[in-house]
mmCIF file of the C-alpha atoms, coordinates in Angstrom:
data_MODEL
# 
_entry.id   MODEL 
# 
loop_
_atom_site.group_PDB 
_atom_site.id 
_atom_site.type_symbol 
_atom_site.label_atom_id 
_atom_site.label_alt_id 
_atom_site.label_comp_id 
_atom_site.label_asym_id 
_atom_site.label_entity_id 
_atom_site.label_seq_id 
_atom_site.pdbx_PDB_ins_code 
_atom_site.Cartn_x 
_atom_site.Cartn_y 
_atom_site.Cartn_z 
_atom_site.occupancy 
_atom_site.B_iso_or_equiv 
_atom_site.pdbx_formal_charge 
_atom_site.auth_seq_id 
_atom_site.auth_comp_id 
_atom_site.auth_asym_id 
_atom_site.auth_atom_id 
_atom_site.pdbx_PDB_model_num 
ATOM 1   C CA . UNK A 1 1   ? 42.232  160.997 71.237  1.00 0.00 ? 1   UNK A CA 1 
ATOM 2   C CA . UNK A 1 2   ? 39.146  158.879 70.284  1.00 0.00 ? 2   UNK A CA 1 
ATOM 3   C CA . UNK A 1 3   ? 37.805  159.610 73.715  1.00 0.00 ? 3   UNK A CA 1 
ATOM 4   C CA . UNK A 1 4   ? 40.468  157.510 75.535  1.00 0.00 ? 4   UNK A CA 1 
ATOM 5   C CA . UNK A 1 5   ? 42.846  158.962 78.061  1.00 0.00 ? 5   UNK A CA 1 
ATOM 6   C CA . UNK A 1 6   ? 46.443  158.096 77.686  1.00 0.00 ? 6   UNK A CA 1 
ATOM 7   C CA . UNK A 1 7   ? 47.861  156.644 80.906  1.00 0.00 ? 7   UNK A CA 1 
ATOM 8   C CA . UNK A 1 8   ? 51.261  157.881 81.932  1.00 0.00 ? 8   UNK A CA 1 
ATOM 9   C CA . UNK A 1 9   ? 53.996  155.262 81.695  1.00 0.00 ? 9   UNK A CA 1 
ATOM 10  C CA . UNK A 1 10  ? 54.954  153.575 84.990  1.00 0.00 ? 10  UNK A CA 1 
ATOM 11  C CA . UNK A 1 11  ? 57.931  155.085 86.708  1.00 0.00 ? 11  UNK A CA 1 
ATOM 12  C CA . UNK A 1 12  ? 61.101  153.364 85.700  1.00 0.00 ? 12  UNK A CA 1 
ATOM 13  C CA . UNK A 1 13  ? 62.998  151.765 88.532  1.00 0.00 ? 13  UNK A CA 1 
ATOM 14  C CA . UNK A 1 14  ? 66.737  152.158 88.413  1.00 0.00 ? 14  UNK A CA 1 
ATOM 15  C CA . UNK A 1 15  ? 68.676  148.922 88.110  1.00 0.00 ? 15  UNK A CA 1 
ATOM 16  C CA . UNK A 1 16  ? 69.549  147.501 91.502  1.00 0.00 ? 16  UNK A CA 1 
ATOM 17  C CA . UNK A 1 17  ? 73.228  147.711 92.154  1.00 0.00 ? 17  UNK A CA 1 
ATOM 18  C CA . UNK A 1 18  ? 74.781  144.772 93.920  1.00 0.00 ? 18  UNK A CA 1 
ATOM 19  C CA . UNK A 1 19  ? 77.017  145.442 96.834  1.00 0.00 ? 19  UNK A CA 1 
ATOM 20  C CA . UNK A 1 20  ? 80.451  143.977 96.998  1.00 0.00 ? 20  UNK A CA 1 
ATOM 21  C CA . UNK A 1 21  ? 79.278  141.267 99.391  1.00 0.00 ? 21  UNK A CA 1 
ATOM 22  C CA . UNK A 1 22  ? 76.290  140.316 97.188  1.00 0.00 ? 22  UNK A CA 1 
ATOM 23  C CA . UNK A 1 23  ? 78.153  140.480 93.887  1.00 0.00 ? 23  UNK A CA 1 
ATOM 24  C CA . UNK A 1 24  ? 80.963  138.172 94.923  1.00 0.00 ? 24  UNK A CA 1 
ATOM 25  C CA . UNK A 1 25  ? 80.409  134.476 95.467  1.00 0.00 ? 25  UNK A CA 1 
ATOM 26  C CA . UNK A 1 26  ? 80.347  133.384 99.043  1.00 0.00 ? 26  UNK A CA 1 
ATOM 27  C CA . UNK A 1 27  ? 83.305  131.317 100.109 1.00 0.00 ? 27  UNK A CA 1 
ATOM 28  C CA . UNK A 1 28  ? 83.007  129.120 103.128 1.00 0.00 ? 28  UNK A CA 1 
ATOM 29  C CA . UNK A 1 29  ? 86.145  130.154 104.936 1.00 0.00 ? 29  UNK A CA 1 
ATOM 30  C CA . UNK A 1 30  ? 85.158  128.702 108.283 1.00 0.00 ? 30  UNK A CA 1 
ATOM 31  C CA . UNK A 1 31  ? 85.684  125.061 107.317 1.00 0.00 ? 31  UNK A CA 1 
ATOM 32  C CA . UNK A 1 32  ? 88.891  125.852 105.471 1.00 0.00 ? 32  UNK A CA 1 
ATOM 33  C CA . UNK A 1 33  ? 90.287  127.764 108.439 1.00 0.00 ? 33  UNK A CA 1 
ATOM 34  C CA . UNK A 1 34  ? 89.442  124.943 110.814 1.00 0.00 ? 34  UNK A CA 1 
ATOM 35  C CA . UNK A 1 35  ? 91.134  122.455 108.511 1.00 0.00 ? 35  UNK A CA 1 
ATOM 36  C CA . UNK A 1 36  ? 94.249  124.600 108.310 1.00 0.00 ? 36  UNK A CA 1 
ATOM 37  C CA . UNK A 1 37  ? 94.331  124.943 112.090 1.00 0.00 ? 37  UNK A CA 1 
ATOM 38  C CA . UNK A 1 38  ? 94.107  121.167 112.496 1.00 0.00 ? 38  UNK A CA 1 
ATOM 39  C CA . UNK A 1 39  ? 96.941  120.585 110.025 1.00 0.00 ? 39  UNK A CA 1 
ATOM 40  C CA . UNK A 1 40  ? 99.179  123.194 111.639 1.00 0.00 ? 40  UNK A CA 1 
ATOM 41  C CA . UNK A 1 41  ? 98.453  121.852 115.126 1.00 0.00 ? 41  UNK A CA 1 
ATOM 42  C CA . UNK A 1 42  ? 99.338  118.298 114.135 1.00 0.00 ? 42  UNK A CA 1 
ATOM 43  C CA . UNK A 1 43  ? 102.532 119.492 112.432 1.00 0.00 ? 43  UNK A CA 1 
ATOM 44  C CA . UNK A 1 44  ? 103.543 121.408 115.562 1.00 0.00 ? 44  UNK A CA 1 
ATOM 45  C CA . UNK A 1 45  ? 102.904 118.362 117.742 1.00 0.00 ? 45  UNK A CA 1 
ATOM 46  C CA . UNK A 1 46  ? 104.904 116.172 115.353 1.00 0.00 ? 46  UNK A CA 1 
ATOM 47  C CA . UNK A 1 47  ? 107.885 118.493 115.539 1.00 0.00 ? 47  UNK A CA 1 
ATOM 48  C CA . UNK A 1 48  ? 107.567 118.934 119.325 1.00 0.00 ? 48  UNK A CA 1 
ATOM 49  C CA . UNK A 1 49  ? 107.572 115.191 119.997 1.00 0.00 ? 49  UNK A CA 1 
ATOM 50  C CA . UNK A 1 50  ? 110.474 114.609 117.597 1.00 0.00 ? 50  UNK A CA 1 
ATOM 51  C CA . UNK A 1 51  ? 112.588 117.388 119.118 1.00 0.00 ? 51  UNK A CA 1 
ATOM 52  C CA . UNK A 1 52  ? 111.846 116.188 122.656 1.00 0.00 ? 52  UNK A CA 1 
ATOM 53  C CA . UNK A 1 53  ? 112.713 112.571 121.859 1.00 0.00 ? 53  UNK A CA 1 
ATOM 54  C CA . UNK A 1 54  ? 115.962 113.578 120.174 1.00 0.00 ? 54  UNK A CA 1 
ATOM 55  C CA . UNK A 1 55  ? 116.937 116.042 122.932 1.00 0.00 ? 55  UNK A CA 1 
ATOM 56  C CA . UNK A 1 56  ? 116.491 113.543 125.761 1.00 0.00 ? 56  UNK A CA 1 
ATOM 57  C CA . UNK A 1 57  ? 118.434 110.885 123.893 1.00 0.00 ? 57  UNK A CA 1 
ATOM 58  C CA . UNK A 1 58  ? 121.451 113.031 122.962 1.00 0.00 ? 58  UNK A CA 1 
ATOM 59  C CA . UNK A 1 59  ? 121.712 114.201 126.591 1.00 0.00 ? 59  UNK A CA 1 
ATOM 60  C CA . UNK A 1 60  ? 121.620 110.624 127.931 1.00 0.00 ? 60  UNK A CA 1 
ATOM 61  C CA . UNK A 1 61  ? 125.048 110.113 129.465 1.00 0.00 ? 61  UNK A CA 1 
ATOM 62  C CA . UNK A 1 62  ? 126.265 109.261 132.948 1.00 0.00 ? 62  UNK A CA 1 
ATOM 63  C CA . UNK A 1 63  ? 129.322 107.943 134.781 1.00 0.00 ? 63  UNK A CA 1 
ATOM 64  C CA . UNK A 1 64  ? 128.895 105.835 137.900 1.00 0.00 ? 64  UNK A CA 1 
ATOM 65  C CA . UNK A 1 65  ? 130.116 102.695 139.699 1.00 0.00 ? 65  UNK A CA 1 
ATOM 66  C CA . UNK A 1 66  ? 128.544 99.242  140.109 1.00 0.00 ? 66  UNK A CA 1 
ATOM 67  C CA . UNK A 1 67  ? 129.324 96.275  142.320 1.00 0.00 ? 67  UNK A CA 1 
ATOM 68  C CA . UNK A 1 68  ? 129.773 92.902  140.614 1.00 0.00 ? 68  UNK A CA 1 
ATOM 69  C CA . UNK A 1 69  ? 130.709 89.887  142.771 1.00 0.00 ? 69  UNK A CA 1 
ATOM 70  C CA . UNK A 1 70  ? 132.053 92.249  145.383 1.00 0.00 ? 70  UNK A CA 1 
ATOM 71  C CA . UNK A 1 71  ? 134.207 94.190  142.918 1.00 0.00 ? 71  UNK A CA 1 
ATOM 72  C CA . UNK A 1 72  ? 133.602 97.832  142.070 1.00 0.00 ? 72  UNK A CA 1 
ATOM 73  C CA . UNK A 1 73  ? 133.514 98.693  138.395 1.00 0.00 ? 73  UNK A CA 1 
ATOM 74  C CA . UNK A 1 74  ? 133.403 102.141 136.850 1.00 0.00 ? 74  UNK A CA 1 
ATOM 75  C CA . UNK A 1 75  ? 130.534 102.550 134.422 1.00 0.00 ? 75  UNK A CA 1 
ATOM 76  C CA . UNK A 1 76  ? 130.323 105.159 131.725 1.00 0.00 ? 76  UNK A CA 1 
ATOM 77  C CA . UNK A 1 77  ? 127.217 105.141 129.578 1.00 0.00 ? 77  UNK A CA 1 
ATOM 78  C CA . UNK A 1 78  ? 126.392 107.303 126.585 1.00 0.00 ? 78  UNK A CA 1 
ATOM 79  C CA . UNK A 1 79  ? 123.711 107.114 123.924 1.00 0.00 ? 79  UNK A CA 1 
ATOM 80  C CA . UNK A 1 80  ? 126.275 106.814 121.121 1.00 0.00 ? 80  UNK A CA 1 
ATOM 81  C CA . UNK A 1 81  ? 127.511 103.493 122.544 1.00 0.00 ? 81  UNK A CA 1 
ATOM 82  C CA . UNK A 1 82  ? 124.384 101.761 121.237 1.00 0.00 ? 82  UNK A CA 1 
ATOM 83  C CA . UNK A 1 83  ? 123.449 101.387 117.577 1.00 0.00 ? 83  UNK A CA 1 
ATOM 84  C CA . UNK A 1 84  ? 119.768 101.319 118.528 1.00 0.00 ? 84  UNK A CA 1 
ATOM 85  C CA . UNK A 1 85  ? 120.036 104.683 120.273 1.00 0.00 ? 85  UNK A CA 1 
ATOM 86  C CA . UNK A 1 86  ? 121.944 106.142 117.328 1.00 0.00 ? 86  UNK A CA 1 
ATOM 87  C CA . UNK A 1 87  ? 119.190 104.883 115.042 1.00 0.00 ? 87  UNK A CA 1 
ATOM 88  C CA . UNK A 1 88  ? 116.582 106.619 117.218 1.00 0.00 ? 88  UNK A CA 1 
ATOM 89  C CA . UNK A 1 89  ? 118.511 109.894 117.072 1.00 0.00 ? 89  UNK A CA 1 
ATOM 90  C CA . UNK A 1 90  ? 118.779 109.640 113.291 1.00 0.00 ? 90  UNK A CA 1 
ATOM 91  C CA . UNK A 1 91  ? 115.075 108.969 112.820 1.00 0.00 ? 91  UNK A CA 1 
ATOM 92  C CA . UNK A 1 92  ? 113.958 111.714 115.203 1.00 0.00 ? 92  UNK A CA 1 
ATOM 93  C CA . UNK A 1 93  ? 116.367 114.202 113.602 1.00 0.00 ? 93  UNK A CA 1 
ATOM 94  C CA . UNK A 1 94  ? 114.942 113.364 110.170 1.00 0.00 ? 94  UNK A CA 1 
ATOM 95  C CA . UNK A 1 95  ? 111.406 113.727 111.517 1.00 0.00 ? 95  UNK A CA 1 
ATOM 96  C CA . UNK A 1 96  ? 112.267 117.096 113.055 1.00 0.00 ? 96  UNK A CA 1 
ATOM 97  C CA . UNK A 1 97  ? 113.700 118.414 109.784 1.00 0.00 ? 97  UNK A CA 1 
ATOM 98  C CA . UNK A 1 98  ? 110.690 117.121 107.825 1.00 0.00 ? 98  UNK A CA 1 
ATOM 99  C CA . UNK A 1 99  ? 108.194 118.719 110.226 1.00 0.00 ? 99  UNK A CA 1 
ATOM 100 C CA . UNK A 1 100 ? 110.082 122.014 110.178 1.00 0.00 ? 100 UNK A CA 1 
ATOM 101 C CA . UNK A 1 101 ? 110.018 122.132 106.369 1.00 0.00 ? 101 UNK A CA 1 
ATOM 102 C CA . UNK A 1 102 ? 106.304 121.300 106.328 1.00 0.00 ? 102 UNK A CA 1 
ATOM 103 C CA . UNK A 1 103 ? 105.577 124.050 108.858 1.00 0.00 ? 103 UNK A CA 1 
ATOM 104 C CA . UNK A 1 104 ? 107.574 126.659 106.933 1.00 0.00 ? 104 UNK A CA 1 
ATOM 105 C CA . UNK A 1 105 ? 105.794 125.768 103.692 1.00 0.00 ? 105 UNK A CA 1 
ATOM 106 C CA . UNK A 1 106 ? 102.382 125.876 105.376 1.00 0.00 ? 106 UNK A CA 1 
ATOM 107 C CA . UNK A 1 107 ? 102.990 129.241 107.053 1.00 0.00 ? 107 UNK A CA 1 
ATOM 108 C CA . UNK A 1 108 ? 104.347 130.770 103.833 1.00 0.00 ? 108 UNK A CA 1 
ATOM 109 C CA . UNK A 1 109 ? 101.242 129.664 101.942 1.00 0.00 ? 109 UNK A CA 1 
ATOM 110 C CA . UNK A 1 110 ? 98.911  131.065 104.566 1.00 0.00 ? 110 UNK A CA 1 
ATOM 111 C CA . UNK A 1 111 ? 100.651 134.400 105.105 1.00 0.00 ? 111 UNK A CA 1 
ATOM 112 C CA . UNK A 1 112 ? 102.278 135.197 101.764 1.00 0.00 ? 112 UNK A CA 1 
ATOM 113 C CA . UNK A 1 113 ? 100.240 133.448 99.096  1.00 0.00 ? 113 UNK A CA 1 
ATOM 114 C CA . UNK A 1 114 ? 96.900  133.493 100.951 1.00 0.00 ? 114 UNK A CA 1 
ATOM 115 C CA . UNK A 1 115 ? 96.324  129.894 99.897  1.00 0.00 ? 115 UNK A CA 1 
ATOM 116 C CA . UNK A 1 116 ? 95.317  126.817 101.909 1.00 0.00 ? 116 UNK A CA 1 
ATOM 117 C CA . UNK A 1 117 ? 97.921  124.676 103.643 1.00 0.00 ? 117 UNK A CA 1 
ATOM 118 C CA . UNK A 1 118 ? 97.302  121.770 101.247 1.00 0.00 ? 118 UNK A CA 1 
ATOM 119 C CA . UNK A 1 119 ? 96.796  123.347 97.798  1.00 0.00 ? 119 UNK A CA 1 
ATOM 120 C CA . UNK A 1 120 ? 96.546  120.251 95.603  1.00 0.00 ? 120 UNK A CA 1 
ATOM 121 C CA . UNK A 1 121 ? 96.080  116.503 95.585  1.00 0.00 ? 121 UNK A CA 1 
ATOM 122 C CA . UNK A 1 122 ? 99.700  115.963 94.552  1.00 0.00 ? 122 UNK A CA 1 
ATOM 123 C CA . UNK A 1 123 ? 100.856 117.847 97.631  1.00 0.00 ? 123 UNK A CA 1 
ATOM 124 C CA . UNK A 1 124 ? 98.479  115.818 99.800  1.00 0.00 ? 124 UNK A CA 1 
ATOM 125 C CA . UNK A 1 125 ? 99.799  112.537 98.407  1.00 0.00 ? 125 UNK A CA 1 
ATOM 126 C CA . UNK A 1 126 ? 103.410 113.618 99.029  1.00 0.00 ? 126 UNK A CA 1 
ATOM 127 C CA . UNK A 1 127 ? 102.577 114.604 102.602 1.00 0.00 ? 127 UNK A CA 1 
ATOM 128 C CA . UNK A 1 128 ? 100.739 111.321 103.122 1.00 0.00 ? 128 UNK A CA 1 
ATOM 129 C CA . UNK A 1 129 ? 103.751 109.312 101.925 1.00 0.00 ? 129 UNK A CA 1 
ATOM 130 C CA . UNK A 1 130 ? 106.144 111.272 104.147 1.00 0.00 ? 130 UNK A CA 1 
ATOM 131 C CA . UNK A 1 131 ? 103.905 110.970 107.186 1.00 0.00 ? 131 UNK A CA 1 
ATOM 132 C CA . UNK A 1 132 ? 103.514 107.228 106.682 1.00 0.00 ? 132 UNK A CA 1 
ATOM 133 C CA . UNK A 1 133 ? 107.261 106.664 106.325 1.00 0.00 ? 133 UNK A CA 1 
ATOM 134 C CA . UNK A 1 134 ? 108.055 108.661 109.456 1.00 0.00 ? 134 UNK A CA 1 
ATOM 135 C CA . UNK A 1 135 ? 105.299 107.002 111.474 1.00 0.00 ? 135 UNK A CA 1 
ATOM 136 C CA . UNK A 1 136 ? 106.758 103.573 110.746 1.00 0.00 ? 136 UNK A CA 1 
ATOM 137 C CA . UNK A 1 137 ? 110.282 104.882 111.265 1.00 0.00 ? 137 UNK A CA 1 
ATOM 138 C CA . UNK A 1 138 ? 109.437 106.268 114.697 1.00 0.00 ? 138 UNK A CA 1 
ATOM 139 C CA . UNK A 1 139 ? 107.784 102.984 115.657 1.00 0.00 ? 139 UNK A CA 1 
ATOM 140 C CA . UNK A 1 140 ? 110.841 101.038 114.504 1.00 0.00 ? 140 UNK A CA 1 
ATOM 141 C CA . UNK A 1 141 ? 113.277 103.321 116.350 1.00 0.00 ? 141 UNK A CA 1 
ATOM 142 C CA . UNK A 1 142 ? 111.255 103.252 119.564 1.00 0.00 ? 142 UNK A CA 1 
ATOM 143 C CA . UNK A 1 143 ? 110.989 99.466  119.499 1.00 0.00 ? 143 UNK A CA 1 
ATOM 144 C CA . UNK A 1 144 ? 114.718 98.992  118.900 1.00 0.00 ? 144 UNK A CA 1 
ATOM 145 C CA . UNK A 1 145 ? 115.667 101.374 121.707 1.00 0.00 ? 145 UNK A CA 1 
ATOM 146 C CA . UNK A 1 146 ? 113.112 99.849  124.079 1.00 0.00 ? 146 UNK A CA 1 
ATOM 147 C CA . UNK A 1 147 ? 114.761 96.443  123.732 1.00 0.00 ? 147 UNK A CA 1 
ATOM 148 C CA . UNK A 1 148 ? 118.144 97.813  124.791 1.00 0.00 ? 148 UNK A CA 1 
ATOM 149 C CA . UNK A 1 149 ? 116.623 99.755  127.688 1.00 0.00 ? 149 UNK A CA 1 
ATOM 150 C CA . UNK A 1 150 ? 114.767 96.690  128.921 1.00 0.00 ? 150 UNK A CA 1 
ATOM 151 C CA . UNK A 1 151 ? 118.065 94.763  128.868 1.00 0.00 ? 151 UNK A CA 1 
ATOM 152 C CA . UNK A 1 152 ? 119.725 97.471  130.955 1.00 0.00 ? 152 UNK A CA 1 
ATOM 153 C CA . UNK A 1 153 ? 116.940 97.275  133.537 1.00 0.00 ? 153 UNK A CA 1 
ATOM 154 C CA . UNK A 1 154 ? 116.547 93.501  133.812 1.00 0.00 ? 154 UNK A CA 1 
ATOM 155 C CA . UNK A 1 155 ? 120.014 92.223  132.964 1.00 0.00 ? 155 UNK A CA 1 
ATOM 156 C CA . UNK A 1 156 ? 120.536 88.982  131.049 1.00 0.00 ? 156 UNK A CA 1 
ATOM 157 C CA . UNK A 1 157 ? 118.498 85.949  132.043 1.00 0.00 ? 157 UNK A CA 1 
ATOM 158 C CA . UNK A 1 158 ? 120.410 83.029  133.656 1.00 0.00 ? 158 UNK A CA 1 
ATOM 159 C CA . UNK A 1 159 ? 123.400 85.259  134.426 1.00 0.00 ? 159 UNK A CA 1 
ATOM 160 C CA . UNK A 1 160 ? 124.371 87.393  137.389 1.00 0.00 ? 160 UNK A CA 1 
ATOM 161 C CA . UNK A 1 161 ? 124.558 90.551  135.281 1.00 0.00 ? 161 UNK A CA 1 
ATOM 162 C CA . UNK A 1 162 ? 123.317 93.388  137.506 1.00 0.00 ? 162 UNK A CA 1 
ATOM 163 C CA . UNK A 1 163 ? 120.600 95.937  136.840 1.00 0.00 ? 163 UNK A CA 1 
ATOM 164 C CA . UNK A 1 164 ? 122.692 98.746  135.377 1.00 0.00 ? 164 UNK A CA 1 
ATOM 165 C CA . UNK A 1 165 ? 119.842 101.239 135.734 1.00 0.00 ? 165 UNK A CA 1 
ATOM 166 C CA . UNK A 1 166 ? 120.278 101.177 139.505 1.00 0.00 ? 166 UNK A CA 1 
ATOM 167 C CA . UNK A 1 167 ? 123.675 102.800 139.050 1.00 0.00 ? 167 UNK A CA 1 
ATOM 168 C CA . UNK A 1 168 ? 122.858 104.703 135.858 1.00 0.00 ? 168 UNK A CA 1 
ATOM 169 C CA . UNK A 1 169 ? 119.447 105.978 136.869 1.00 0.00 ? 169 UNK A CA 1 
ATOM 170 C CA . UNK A 1 170 ? 119.744 109.367 135.160 1.00 0.00 ? 170 UNK A CA 1 
ATOM 171 C CA . UNK A 1 171 ? 120.884 107.781 131.903 1.00 0.00 ? 171 UNK A CA 1 
ATOM 172 C CA . UNK A 1 172 ? 118.035 105.251 131.918 1.00 0.00 ? 172 UNK A CA 1 
ATOM 173 C CA . UNK A 1 173 ? 115.467 107.929 132.765 1.00 0.00 ? 173 UNK A CA 1 
ATOM 174 C CA . UNK A 1 174 ? 116.578 110.081 129.824 1.00 0.00 ? 174 UNK A CA 1 
ATOM 175 C CA . UNK A 1 175 ? 116.384 107.095 127.496 1.00 0.00 ? 175 UNK A CA 1 
ATOM 176 C CA . UNK A 1 176 ? 112.938 106.109 128.794 1.00 0.00 ? 176 UNK A CA 1 
ATOM 177 C CA . UNK A 1 177 ? 111.538 109.606 128.229 1.00 0.00 ? 177 UNK A CA 1 
ATOM 178 C CA . UNK A 1 178 ? 113.053 109.691 124.754 1.00 0.00 ? 178 UNK A CA 1 
ATOM 179 C CA . UNK A 1 179 ? 111.460 106.361 123.858 1.00 0.00 ? 179 UNK A CA 1 
ATOM 180 C CA . UNK A 1 180 ? 108.086 107.475 125.230 1.00 0.00 ? 180 UNK A CA 1 
ATOM 181 C CA . UNK A 1 181 ? 108.107 110.618 123.065 1.00 0.00 ? 181 UNK A CA 1 
ATOM 182 C CA . UNK A 1 182 ? 109.258 108.567 120.085 1.00 0.00 ? 182 UNK A CA 1 
ATOM 183 C CA . UNK A 1 183 ? 106.164 106.391 120.323 1.00 0.00 ? 183 UNK A CA 1 
ATOM 184 C CA . UNK A 1 184 ? 104.041 109.502 120.875 1.00 0.00 ? 184 UNK A CA 1 
ATOM 185 C CA . UNK A 1 185 ? 105.587 110.971 117.728 1.00 0.00 ? 185 UNK A CA 1 
ATOM 186 C CA . UNK A 1 186 ? 104.587 107.791 115.885 1.00 0.00 ? 186 UNK A CA 1 
ATOM 187 C CA . UNK A 1 187 ? 100.990 108.453 116.937 1.00 0.00 ? 187 UNK A CA 1 
ATOM 188 C CA . UNK A 1 188 ? 101.226 112.097 115.813 1.00 0.00 ? 188 UNK A CA 1 
ATOM 189 C CA . UNK A 1 189 ? 102.585 111.206 112.369 1.00 0.00 ? 189 UNK A CA 1 
ATOM 190 C CA . UNK A 1 190 ? 99.858  108.591 112.076 1.00 0.00 ? 190 UNK A CA 1 
ATOM 191 C CA . UNK A 1 191 ? 97.307  111.303 112.864 1.00 0.00 ? 191 UNK A CA 1 
ATOM 192 C CA . UNK A 1 192 ? 98.882  113.513 110.194 1.00 0.00 ? 192 UNK A CA 1 
ATOM 193 C CA . UNK A 1 193 ? 98.517  110.685 107.665 1.00 0.00 ? 193 UNK A CA 1 
ATOM 194 C CA . UNK A 1 194 ? 94.858  110.277 108.639 1.00 0.00 ? 194 UNK A CA 1 
ATOM 195 C CA . UNK A 1 195 ? 94.327  114.014 108.149 1.00 0.00 ? 195 UNK A CA 1 
ATOM 196 C CA . UNK A 1 196 ? 95.869  113.721 104.679 1.00 0.00 ? 196 UNK A CA 1 
ATOM 197 C CA . UNK A 1 197 ? 93.449  110.908 103.842 1.00 0.00 ? 197 UNK A CA 1 
ATOM 198 C CA . UNK A 1 198 ? 90.504  113.004 105.054 1.00 0.00 ? 198 UNK A CA 1 
ATOM 199 C CA . UNK A 1 199 ? 91.589  115.888 102.825 1.00 0.00 ? 199 UNK A CA 1 
ATOM 200 C CA . UNK A 1 200 ? 91.971  113.579 99.827  1.00 0.00 ? 200 UNK A CA 1 
ATOM 201 C CA . UNK A 1 201 ? 88.532  112.058 100.389 1.00 0.00 ? 201 UNK A CA 1 
ATOM 202 C CA . UNK A 1 202 ? 86.943  115.536 100.500 1.00 0.00 ? 202 UNK A CA 1 
ATOM 203 C CA . UNK A 1 203 ? 88.739  116.853 97.417  1.00 0.00 ? 203 UNK A CA 1 
# 
């Protein structure tokens, strides 16, 4: 009409459909997975050191003989004869139970609820408090037991008390290994507390 040609309308383009990957927000799972792996690894190491320290201590027992001024004396040593060793067993048993509970909770969240190991700040603060208490407890128990073990190895100054570890070598070796793993457990629980602080600072 009026000498003008009517142009055909441009072809309509169908609305672009988003795929499932494009429509959903991207979630950075890599960092979260690495964080969960670190937490689980530290918890496993905490429990392993606690169980090892407790196991070596509760199996520390030996009967032998020692010479004192030419007289032979029968010696029977057991971890339960010392309050310091009993304290170490109590602390490591508590640490083992705590680590086991933490591991079970973490695994249930990952496998059943599909949620991160540390779901909230309240949980992180509780874990931080528990890790701190056990770190100091392991340090205290290791220090107390180390004093008794050093006395067994060196005797009492200014007296002729013999080195009992020469006759009770197996007992002293078990105690020494237990103390070493107790201090290592202190380091592991300290690392767990540091990991809790890192999580709190990032969330």
